[in-house]
Every structure is written in structure tokens, then in C-alpha cells.
Short mmCIF file of C-alpha atoms and ligand atoms in Angstrom, two decimals:
data_model
loop_
_atom_site.label_atom_id
_atom_site.label_comp_id
_atom_site.label_asym_id
_atom_site.label_seq_id
_atom_site.Cartn_x
_atom_site.Cartn_y
_atom_site.Cartn_z
CA MET T 11 89.11 73.46 110.08
CA LYS T 12 91.85 73.09 112.95
CA LYS T 13 91.86 76.23 115.06
CA TYR T 14 94.19 78.44 113.18
CA LEU T 15 92.95 81.69 113.89
CA ALA T 16 94.25 83.81 116.66
CA ASP T 17 91.84 84.59 119.40
CA ARG T 18 91.95 88.37 118.72
CA THR T 19 90.30 87.86 115.31
CA ALA T 20 87.22 87.34 117.43
CA LEU T 21 87.55 90.84 119.01
CA ILE T 22 86.42 92.46 115.71
CA ASP T 23 82.87 92.11 114.28
CA ALA T 24 82.25 93.27 110.72
CA SER T 25 79.06 91.24 110.26
CA GLY T 26 76.54 94.35 110.43
CA ILE T 27 78.35 95.95 107.32
CA ARG T 28 78.95 92.58 105.53
CA LYS T 29 74.97 92.05 105.74
CA ILE T 30 74.47 95.61 104.17
CA PHE T 31 77.05 95.01 101.33
CA ASN T 32 75.69 91.48 100.55
CA LEU T 33 72.29 93.28 100.16
CA ALA T 34 73.85 96.13 98.21
CA ALA T 35 75.48 93.71 95.90
CA SER T 36 72.22 93.01 93.70
CA MET T 37 71.57 96.93 93.38
CA LYS T 38 71.97 98.20 89.85
CA ASP T 39 73.38 101.48 89.59
CA PRO T 40 72.35 102.73 93.24
CA ILE T 41 72.43 106.14 94.56
CA ASN T 42 75.41 105.50 96.61
CA PHE T 43 75.57 107.43 99.61
CA SER T 44 78.04 104.77 101.35
CA ILE T 45 81.44 105.62 100.36
CA GLY T 46 83.51 108.08 102.51
CA GLN T 47 85.75 109.52 99.97
CA PRO T 48 85.34 112.74 97.62
CA ASP T 49 83.63 112.63 94.40
CA PHE T 50 86.55 114.81 92.72
CA ASP T 51 89.97 113.45 91.46
CA VAL T 52 93.43 114.24 92.72
CA PRO T 53 94.22 117.67 91.18
CA GLU T 54 95.95 117.39 87.83
CA PRO T 55 99.39 119.19 89.02
CA LEU T 56 99.72 116.79 92.11
CA LYS T 57 99.05 113.69 89.86
CA GLN T 58 101.84 114.94 87.46
CA ILE T 59 104.37 115.41 90.38
CA ALA T 60 103.64 111.77 91.23
CA ILE T 61 104.04 110.59 87.66
CA GLU T 62 107.22 112.54 87.20
CA ALA T 63 108.52 111.03 90.65
CA ILE T 64 107.82 107.50 89.40
CA LYS T 65 109.52 108.26 86.03
CA GLN T 66 112.47 109.67 87.72
CA GLY T 67 113.03 106.58 89.64
CA LYS T 68 111.81 107.86 93.28
CA ASN T 69 110.33 104.46 93.77
CA LYS T 70 112.55 103.16 96.48
CA TYR T 71 112.03 102.98 100.41
CA THR T 72 112.15 106.37 101.78
CA GLN T 73 113.41 106.83 105.41
CA THR T 74 110.96 105.15 107.88
CA SER T 75 109.79 108.64 109.20
CA GLY T 76 109.23 109.80 105.72
CA GLU T 77 111.08 111.80 103.04
CA PRO T 78 113.10 114.59 104.85
CA VAL T 79 111.87 117.48 102.67
CA LEU T 80 108.43 116.51 103.45
CA CYS T 81 109.08 115.87 107.10
CA ALA T 82 110.80 119.22 107.38
CA LYS T 83 107.90 121.16 105.57
CA ILE T 84 105.39 119.56 107.80
CA ALA T 85 107.45 120.58 110.82
CA GLN T 86 107.93 123.99 109.71
CA ARG T 87 104.07 124.49 108.88
CA ILE T 88 103.16 123.21 112.36
CA THR T 89 105.75 125.44 113.95
CA ALA T 90 104.15 128.37 112.06
CA GLN T 91 100.81 127.42 112.95
CA PHE T 92 100.95 126.53 116.71
CA GLY T 93 104.60 127.57 117.57
CA PRO T 94 106.05 130.67 119.36
CA ALA T 95 105.05 133.20 116.75
CA SER T 96 101.34 132.01 116.57
CA HIS T 97 100.14 133.32 120.12
CA CYS T 98 98.50 130.00 120.61
CA PHE T 99 98.05 129.03 124.18
CA ALA T 100 100.14 125.91 123.63
CA ALA T 101 102.81 127.84 121.51
CA ALA T 102 105.90 127.01 123.55
CA SER T 103 105.24 123.24 123.00
CA TRP T 104 105.28 123.54 119.24
CA LYS T 105 108.73 124.83 118.64
CA ASN T 106 110.38 121.75 117.28
CA PRO T 107 107.66 119.02 116.52
CA SER T 108 108.21 115.52 116.03
CA VAL T 109 106.90 114.20 112.70
CA LEU T 110 106.12 111.09 111.10
CA VAL T 111 104.69 110.37 107.60
CA ALA T 112 102.22 107.42 107.66
CA SER T 113 100.34 105.42 105.34
CA GLY T 114 96.99 107.12 105.89
CA VAL T 115 95.64 108.29 109.15
CA SER T 116 94.57 104.38 109.46
CA GLY T 117 98.03 103.59 109.67
CA ALA T 118 99.06 106.45 112.08
CA LEU T 119 96.04 105.23 114.40
CA LEU T 120 97.45 101.82 114.23
CA LEU T 121 100.94 102.85 115.28
CA SER T 122 100.07 105.12 117.86
CA PHE T 123 97.56 102.59 119.44
CA MET T 124 100.30 99.98 119.32
CA SER T 125 102.61 102.41 120.97
CA LEU T 126 100.46 103.37 123.72
CA ILE T 127 97.71 100.92 124.69
CA ASN T 128 98.57 98.24 127.33
CA PRO T 129 95.66 95.50 127.89
CA GLY T 130 93.28 97.30 130.21
CA ASP T 131 94.17 100.91 129.21
CA GLU T 132 91.09 103.07 128.57
CA VAL T 133 90.62 105.03 125.58
CA ILE T 134 87.64 107.77 125.53
CA ILE T 135 85.81 107.91 122.21
CA GLY T 136 82.53 110.01 121.34
CA ASP T 137 79.98 107.85 120.31
CA PRO T 138 79.06 107.66 117.31
CA TYR T 139 82.78 107.22 116.08
CA PHE T 140 84.69 106.56 113.05
CA VAL T 141 84.84 102.64 113.23
CA MET T 142 88.51 101.98 113.03
CA TYR T 143 88.97 103.54 116.78
CA LYS T 144 86.86 100.82 118.38
CA HIS T 145 88.23 97.93 116.56
CA LEU T 146 91.86 98.85 116.81
CA VAL T 147 91.70 99.50 120.62
CA ASN T 148 89.71 96.11 121.13
CA LEU T 149 92.28 94.40 118.87
CA LEU T 150 95.04 95.57 121.14
CA GLY T 151 93.36 94.69 124.47
CA GLY T 152 92.50 98.14 125.43
CA LYS T 153 88.98 99.10 126.74
CA CYS T 154 86.87 101.64 124.75
CA VAL T 155 84.88 104.12 126.92
CA PHE T 156 82.21 105.57 124.86
CA ILE T 157 80.68 109.05 125.45
CA ASP T 158 76.90 108.98 124.42
CA THR T 159 76.94 112.41 122.24
CA TYR T 160 73.29 111.86 120.99
CA PRO T 161 70.96 113.64 120.16
CA ASP T 162 73.35 116.93 119.36
CA PHE T 163 76.68 114.95 118.73
CA GLY T 164 78.58 117.87 120.45
CA LEU T 165 82.00 117.07 122.20
CA HIS T 166 80.22 117.06 125.92
CA PRO T 167 83.27 117.72 127.92
CA GLU T 168 81.36 117.39 130.95
CA LYS T 169 80.53 113.68 130.16
CA ILE T 170 84.20 113.01 129.25
CA ALA T 171 85.16 114.31 132.82
CA GLY T 172 82.59 111.82 134.36
CA LYS T 173 84.33 108.67 132.69
CA ILE T 174 87.99 109.68 133.48
CA THR T 175 89.72 106.87 135.47
CA ASP T 176 93.29 106.07 136.57
CA ARG T 177 93.26 103.81 133.43
CA THR T 178 92.32 106.72 131.08
CA LYS T 179 95.30 106.96 128.64
CA ILE T 180 93.91 108.62 125.34
CA ILE T 181 90.67 110.76 124.68
CA VAL T 182 90.07 110.76 120.92
CA VAL T 183 89.00 113.92 119.47
CA ASN T 184 87.75 113.85 115.73
CA SER T 185 86.53 117.13 114.52
CA PRO T 186 84.89 117.33 111.87
CA CYS T 187 83.59 114.07 112.73
CA ASN T 188 82.78 110.95 110.88
CA PRO T 189 79.96 109.88 110.88
CA THR T 190 78.04 113.07 112.28
CA GLY T 191 79.61 116.04 110.48
CA ALA T 192 79.97 117.71 113.95
CA VAL T 193 82.72 120.48 114.16
CA TYR T 194 83.66 121.51 117.71
CA SER T 195 84.14 124.99 118.70
CA LEU T 196 87.33 126.67 120.51
CA ASN T 197 85.27 126.85 123.73
CA GLU T 198 84.29 123.12 123.55
CA LEU T 199 87.70 122.20 123.00
CA LYS T 200 89.12 124.51 125.77
CA ALA T 201 86.87 122.86 128.09
CA LEU T 202 88.01 119.36 127.25
CA ALA T 203 91.77 120.46 127.27
CA GLU T 204 90.97 121.77 131.07
CA ILE T 205 89.79 118.22 132.02
CA ALA T 206 92.57 116.52 130.29
CA ALA T 207 95.24 118.60 131.68
CA LYS T 208 94.42 117.61 135.29
CA LYS T 209 95.74 114.09 134.59
CA GLU T 210 98.09 114.93 131.55
CA ILE T 211 95.95 112.56 129.34
CA LEU T 212 96.82 112.33 126.03
CA ILE T 213 94.38 113.51 123.35
CA LEU T 214 94.74 112.15 119.80
CA SER T 215 93.31 114.76 117.37
CA ASP T 216 92.08 113.06 114.09
CA GLU T 217 91.84 116.15 111.74
CA ILE T 218 91.64 114.22 108.34
CA TYR T 219 88.42 116.55 107.52
CA ASP T 220 90.07 119.63 108.64
CA LYS T 221 89.56 121.49 105.23
CA PHE T 222 85.78 120.32 105.23
CA CYS T 223 84.29 123.11 107.48
CA TYR T 224 81.37 124.82 106.00
CA ASP T 225 79.94 127.44 108.75
CA THR T 226 82.82 128.11 110.92
CA ALA T 227 86.73 128.07 110.82
CA PHE T 228 88.32 124.74 111.94
CA GLU T 229 89.99 124.83 115.27
CA SER T 230 92.33 122.44 116.32
CA ILE T 231 92.98 121.51 120.01
CA ALA T 232 96.77 121.35 119.24
CA SER T 233 96.51 125.22 119.48
CA ILE T 234 95.49 124.77 123.12
CA TYR T 235 96.60 121.50 124.67
CA PRO T 236 100.32 120.38 124.62
CA ASN T 237 99.69 116.69 125.18
CA THR T 238 98.27 116.35 121.73
CA ILE T 239 98.97 113.71 119.04
CA LEU T 240 98.03 115.50 115.93
CA MET T 241 96.90 113.51 112.74
CA LYS T 242 96.27 115.01 109.33
CA GLY T 243 95.73 113.20 106.20
CA PHE T 244 95.82 113.81 102.44
CA SER T 245 92.98 111.23 101.59
CA LYS T 246 90.03 113.31 101.93
CA SER T 247 91.36 116.79 101.11
CA PHE T 248 93.37 115.91 97.95
CA ALA T 249 91.06 112.90 97.01
CA MET T 250 94.15 110.48 97.56
CA THR T 251 92.42 107.79 99.43
CA GLY T 252 94.31 105.16 97.51
CA TRP T 253 97.60 106.76 97.69
CA ARG T 254 97.85 106.12 101.63
CA LEU T 255 99.35 109.26 102.86
CA ALA T 256 99.12 111.16 106.22
CA TYR T 257 101.22 112.67 109.05
CA VAL T 258 101.52 112.64 112.78
CA ALA T 259 102.96 115.37 114.81
CA THR T 260 103.57 115.79 118.42
CA PRO T 261 105.45 118.48 120.47
CA GLN T 262 108.85 117.78 121.33
CA HIS T 263 108.20 116.47 124.80
CA LEU T 264 106.13 113.75 123.39
CA LYS T 265 108.84 112.69 121.10
CA PRO T 266 109.35 109.21 122.49
CA ILE T 267 105.96 108.38 121.37
CA VAL T 268 106.68 109.40 117.71
CA GLU T 269 110.05 107.47 117.98
CA GLU T 270 108.15 104.32 119.23
CA MET T 271 105.55 104.64 116.32
CA THR T 272 108.42 105.11 113.70
CA LYS T 273 110.01 101.97 115.20
CA ILE T 274 106.95 99.90 114.61
CA GLN T 275 106.44 101.57 111.19
CA GLN T 276 110.05 100.25 110.37
CA TYR T 277 108.73 96.57 110.98
CA THR T 278 105.33 96.87 109.45
CA PHE T 279 104.57 99.44 106.80
CA VAL T 280 108.35 100.45 106.41
CA CYS T 281 107.30 103.63 104.92
CA ALA T 282 104.60 105.60 103.14
CA PRO T 283 104.46 105.24 99.34
CA SER T 284 107.48 107.17 98.06
CA PRO T 285 106.50 108.70 94.87
CA PHE T 286 103.30 110.08 96.50
CA GLN T 287 105.37 111.73 99.29
CA GLN T 288 106.89 113.83 96.51
CA ALA T 289 103.45 115.13 95.50
CA ALA T 290 102.60 115.57 99.37
CA ILE T 291 105.27 118.22 99.44
CA THR T 292 103.41 120.02 96.93
CA ALA T 293 99.81 119.33 98.28
CA LEU T 294 100.73 121.10 101.48
CA ASP T 295 100.70 124.41 99.54
CA TYR T 296 97.91 123.38 97.14
CA ASP T 297 94.57 125.25 97.52
CA VAL T 298 91.51 122.81 97.36
CA SER T 299 89.01 125.47 98.50
CA ASP T 300 87.36 125.62 94.98
CA LEU T 301 86.94 121.79 95.04
CA ILE T 302 85.56 121.93 98.68
CA ALA T 303 83.20 124.83 98.18
CA GLY T 304 80.88 122.63 96.26
CA TYR T 305 80.50 120.33 99.15
CA LYS T 306 78.64 123.09 101.44
CA THR T 307 76.03 123.16 98.58
CA LYS T 308 75.61 119.36 98.82
CA ARG T 309 75.31 119.62 102.53
CA ASP T 310 72.73 122.14 102.20
CA ILE T 311 70.57 119.96 99.65
CA ILE T 312 70.79 117.20 102.15
CA TYR T 313 69.96 119.21 105.16
CA ASP T 314 67.39 121.25 103.51
CA GLY T 315 65.71 118.11 101.79
CA LEU T 316 65.53 115.86 104.84
CA LYS T 317 65.02 118.28 107.86
CA ASP T 318 61.31 118.40 107.91
CA LYS T 319 60.85 114.52 107.46
CA PHE T 320 63.72 113.24 109.54
CA GLU T 321 65.27 114.28 112.73
CA LEU T 322 69.02 115.34 111.95
CA VAL T 323 71.45 118.02 113.23
CA LYS T 324 72.91 120.06 110.58
CA PRO T 325 76.29 118.91 109.78
CA GLY T 326 79.01 121.61 109.93
CA GLY T 327 81.78 119.56 108.14
CA ALA T 328 83.10 116.40 106.78
CA PHE T 329 80.71 115.03 104.28
CA TYR T 330 78.28 112.96 106.06
CA ALA T 331 74.92 113.19 107.79
CA PHE T 332 73.79 111.18 110.83
CA VAL T 333 70.24 110.89 110.45
CA LYS T 334 67.49 109.24 112.80
CA SER T 335 65.54 106.43 111.42
CA PRO T 336 61.96 107.51 111.12
CA GLN T 337 60.64 104.33 112.02
CA GLY T 338 62.51 101.07 113.45
CA THR T 339 66.11 100.74 113.70
CA GLY T 340 68.72 101.98 111.66
CA THR T 341 69.39 98.83 110.07
CA GLU T 342 65.62 98.17 109.10
CA PHE T 343 65.53 101.54 107.56
CA VAL T 344 68.84 100.94 105.66
CA GLU T 345 67.34 97.77 104.53
CA LYS T 346 64.22 99.49 103.08
CA ALA T 347 66.35 102.19 101.59
CA ILE T 348 68.48 99.45 99.58
CA LYS T 349 65.25 97.94 98.29
CA ASN T 350 64.41 101.54 96.92
CA ASN T 351 67.96 101.75 95.54
CA VAL T 352 69.54 104.04 97.88
CA LEU T 353 72.62 102.72 99.53
CA ILE T 354 73.32 104.18 103.13
CA ILE T 355 74.92 102.61 106.27
CA PRO T 356 73.37 101.72 109.49
CA GLY T 357 74.28 103.76 112.51
CA CYS T 358 75.29 100.72 114.48
CA VAL T 359 78.30 100.43 112.41
CA PHE T 360 79.61 103.62 113.99
CA SER T 361 77.82 103.44 117.30
CA GLU T 362 76.48 101.10 120.20
CA LYS T 363 73.12 101.98 119.17
CA ASP T 364 71.22 101.27 116.21
CA THR T 365 68.85 104.27 115.72
CA HIS T 366 70.26 106.22 113.01
CA PHE T 367 72.00 105.89 109.36
CA ARG T 368 74.88 107.54 107.82
CA LEU T 369 74.62 109.27 104.62
CA CYS T 370 77.74 110.31 102.71
CA TYR T 371 76.92 113.05 100.18
CA THR T 372 79.86 112.84 97.91
CA THR T 373 78.06 112.51 94.63
CA THR T 374 76.59 114.90 92.06
CA ASN T 375 73.82 117.17 93.23
CA ASP T 376 71.52 115.67 90.92
CA ARG T 377 72.09 112.18 92.44
CA ILE T 378 71.67 113.80 95.82
CA LYS T 379 68.22 115.38 95.13
CA LYS T 380 67.15 111.90 93.64
CA GLY T 381 68.38 110.01 96.82
CA VAL T 382 66.78 112.72 99.01
CA GLU T 383 63.35 112.36 97.28
CA ILE T 384 63.34 108.62 97.82
CA LEU T 385 64.29 109.00 101.50
CA ARG T 386 61.32 111.28 102.00
CA LYS T 387 59.07 109.08 100.30
CA LEU T 388 60.19 106.22 102.65
CA ALA T 389 59.56 108.58 105.73
N1 PLP N 7 89.90 108.92 110.42
C1 PLP N 7 88.67 109.34 110.04
C2 PLP N 7 87.78 110.07 111.07
C3 PLP N 7 88.20 108.75 108.84
O1 PLP N 7 86.83 108.97 108.47
C4 PLP N 7 89.12 108.00 108.05
C5 PLP N 7 88.50 107.59 106.58
O2 PLP N 7 87.50 107.35 106.43
C6 PLP N 7 90.37 107.86 108.56
C7 PLP N 7 90.70 108.25 109.58
C8 PLP N 7 91.26 107.09 107.62
O3 PLP N 7 91.68 107.82 106.42
P1 PLP N 7 93.18 107.33 105.77
O4 PLP N 7 93.58 106.26 106.08
O5 PLP N 7 92.70 107.27 104.32
O6 PLP N 7 94.01 108.47 106.03
#
């Protein structure tokens, strides 16, 4: 074939994960610990709102930045949470936040990186990381600077401090973290905020798993640090992965960033899906704690079931465990697990190392127990 493909396509390598899914294609009814989405469905009242919105003809483009009622409600929420009445350290900054409704946090990440990254700009990312950060930064000619967080998967502000250069533009914070389940404490976040403040570095806080915290309350760096680009998603908390909904918010002084993101949204996604934005208005008030409560039990089954046979840190949130391969590389152990009907993902998909595997425990407790039993035998 003539060379049609753009050079940038070579900057993304999906061969590792493809190999695993090729292997997995032959599995019959596997114990599937691979897919990062909840096993509950969108709550019925929220589905009904979306259905009604479709029936009422709310199917057209919304404003680029989002349905105004939704944007206003998000802004109000954020001001209530972090603004002047909240006594948060960064309270003054969050009085009139800028808001953009995006097509998932994925869409928000693309728009923000496109708005911010010049070739050569450095983005600090904790390793292991959510895959998209690395590939989007590379695609845009930016440079990922990875912070090795093994073996405890903490935030490690002191290591981050050592990697800051004149080209550092963004530090990505993802708590609770995919793939480790790590949840960062307020003290860790404060330490990072102090470091970032010295050079006014932007912090991009991906809080898509904020409702999935099992042992401590969720803490947002937005409450402390004014140069924060805050991202919240609907995919995980409300099981709306296919609805493609999320939002970005920044304090007023970062408004130009949201404006640029909105401009790029206008020429790419145009808007987030409009009937689902109607449901999101209600979702902001919808209590999913009952649905999520069951996930603490799942976390406990995994952790208690594996901890004496495997090296793993107790995940405090999200719905993943990042487990060390008992022998060989992560990929080798995953191949063995797949032959025994358990589908897990090698750590190298989320890391510069291939020593671990990721396990997503969003399936029934019985299936989790069965999977744990097989993994124990393999160890
Ligand atoms: N951020 C993290 C850490 C994730 O794990 C995911 C999905 O797995 C996303 C962002 C993207 O989510 P969505 O685009 O569905 O909002």
C-alpha cells in the first residue's frame, strides 16, 4: 500500500492489548476481569429521563459547551463544594467556575491536551497510569514524564518535585486511580499542590472514580490548588459508559483554557449527546451509594482472597486491583490465566514495566470467588 497513514499513527502502539484480546477470543464464558465498567445498569429513573427527552425531541445539537441548565447546575455544585462558603483553601478561585460538558472524560482529556500541549511540553504522569494519558500526550508531540510509583502506588510528591523542569506544563492526578485503586490523602495532595504552586504548573485532576472510595472520604486537589483542571465523569458512577458524558471545570482565571477546549469541541465532537445531558441534570442529585456499596465487598473478596498468595496493595477505590505476577512477567502470567479461563490485563498496558496484572472486579461475587480460586492455584 502507498504510504497513506500519518506519521503520528506510529506513535501509538496497541499491540500488547491486541495480543491479549486475540488470545481471549477463543475463551468460552471466561471469568472476565478485564472490562473497566460497572456491572450494574443506569438507574431506572435516569433512563426514563433520557427516554422522555428523546420522545420530546430533545435530540438536536446543544450549545457547544453543553445544555445551559446542566452547565449552570454543575457550576453551582462546584461553587458550593469548593467556593467561598466552603472554607476550602482554594475557595476564592472557585466562585464562578468555567464549565464544559464533554463526550466522556476521554473527550475532555483530548480537548484539554489539544488546548495545552505544544511539541516538547512535558506532562508528569504517575506510573502505572490510565492508558489514554500516555497515548494522547504522545500523539500531540508532548513528552510523558513518568513517576515510578511502585510498589505502594502512592502519589510520591517528592519524586514529582525531582522531575519538574522548565518544560513541565501539566501534572496529571488520578485518584482513585485506574489501574491501581490508589486513593490519595489530603496531606499527599497538599504536598503536591505546594510543589506545583512554585512554578504555577497546571494540575489535571481526573476524578472519574470519585464515588468509588471504600475506606476514606474522597479528597479533591481542587479544594487546595487553584490551577486545577477538574474532570468528572458520569460513565462509572452511573454506569453510563456508552452515553459519553463528563464535564470539565476550572476556576475563572483559567477560563481561556475552557474557551479553547470549547472551540476545539465545536470542530470535533460538536456537543455531548443531547438527550443524555437531560438525564445528567438529574444524575447530579442521584444517590448511587447503594449501588456502589456492593463494590467494597467485591474489593474485600479480591484482596482477602489474593493477599497471602500474591503481592498486592489494598486498593482504596475505583474497581481495580494491580497485582504482582508471582512468577515471570505480567504478560506471561496473563497468558497462563487466559488458558485457565480468567481474563486479566497485563500491567505493561498501563505501565512502562511488565511485572503486574490488572484485575477489574466488576462482576458477581460468585464469579469473583471462582476467579480468585483459579488465580490462587496458578500462583
Ligand atoms: N479516566 C480514567 C482514569 C478512566 O479509567 C477512564 C475509563 O476507563 C476514563 C478517564 C474515560 O472515561 P469516559 O471517557 O467513559 O468518561
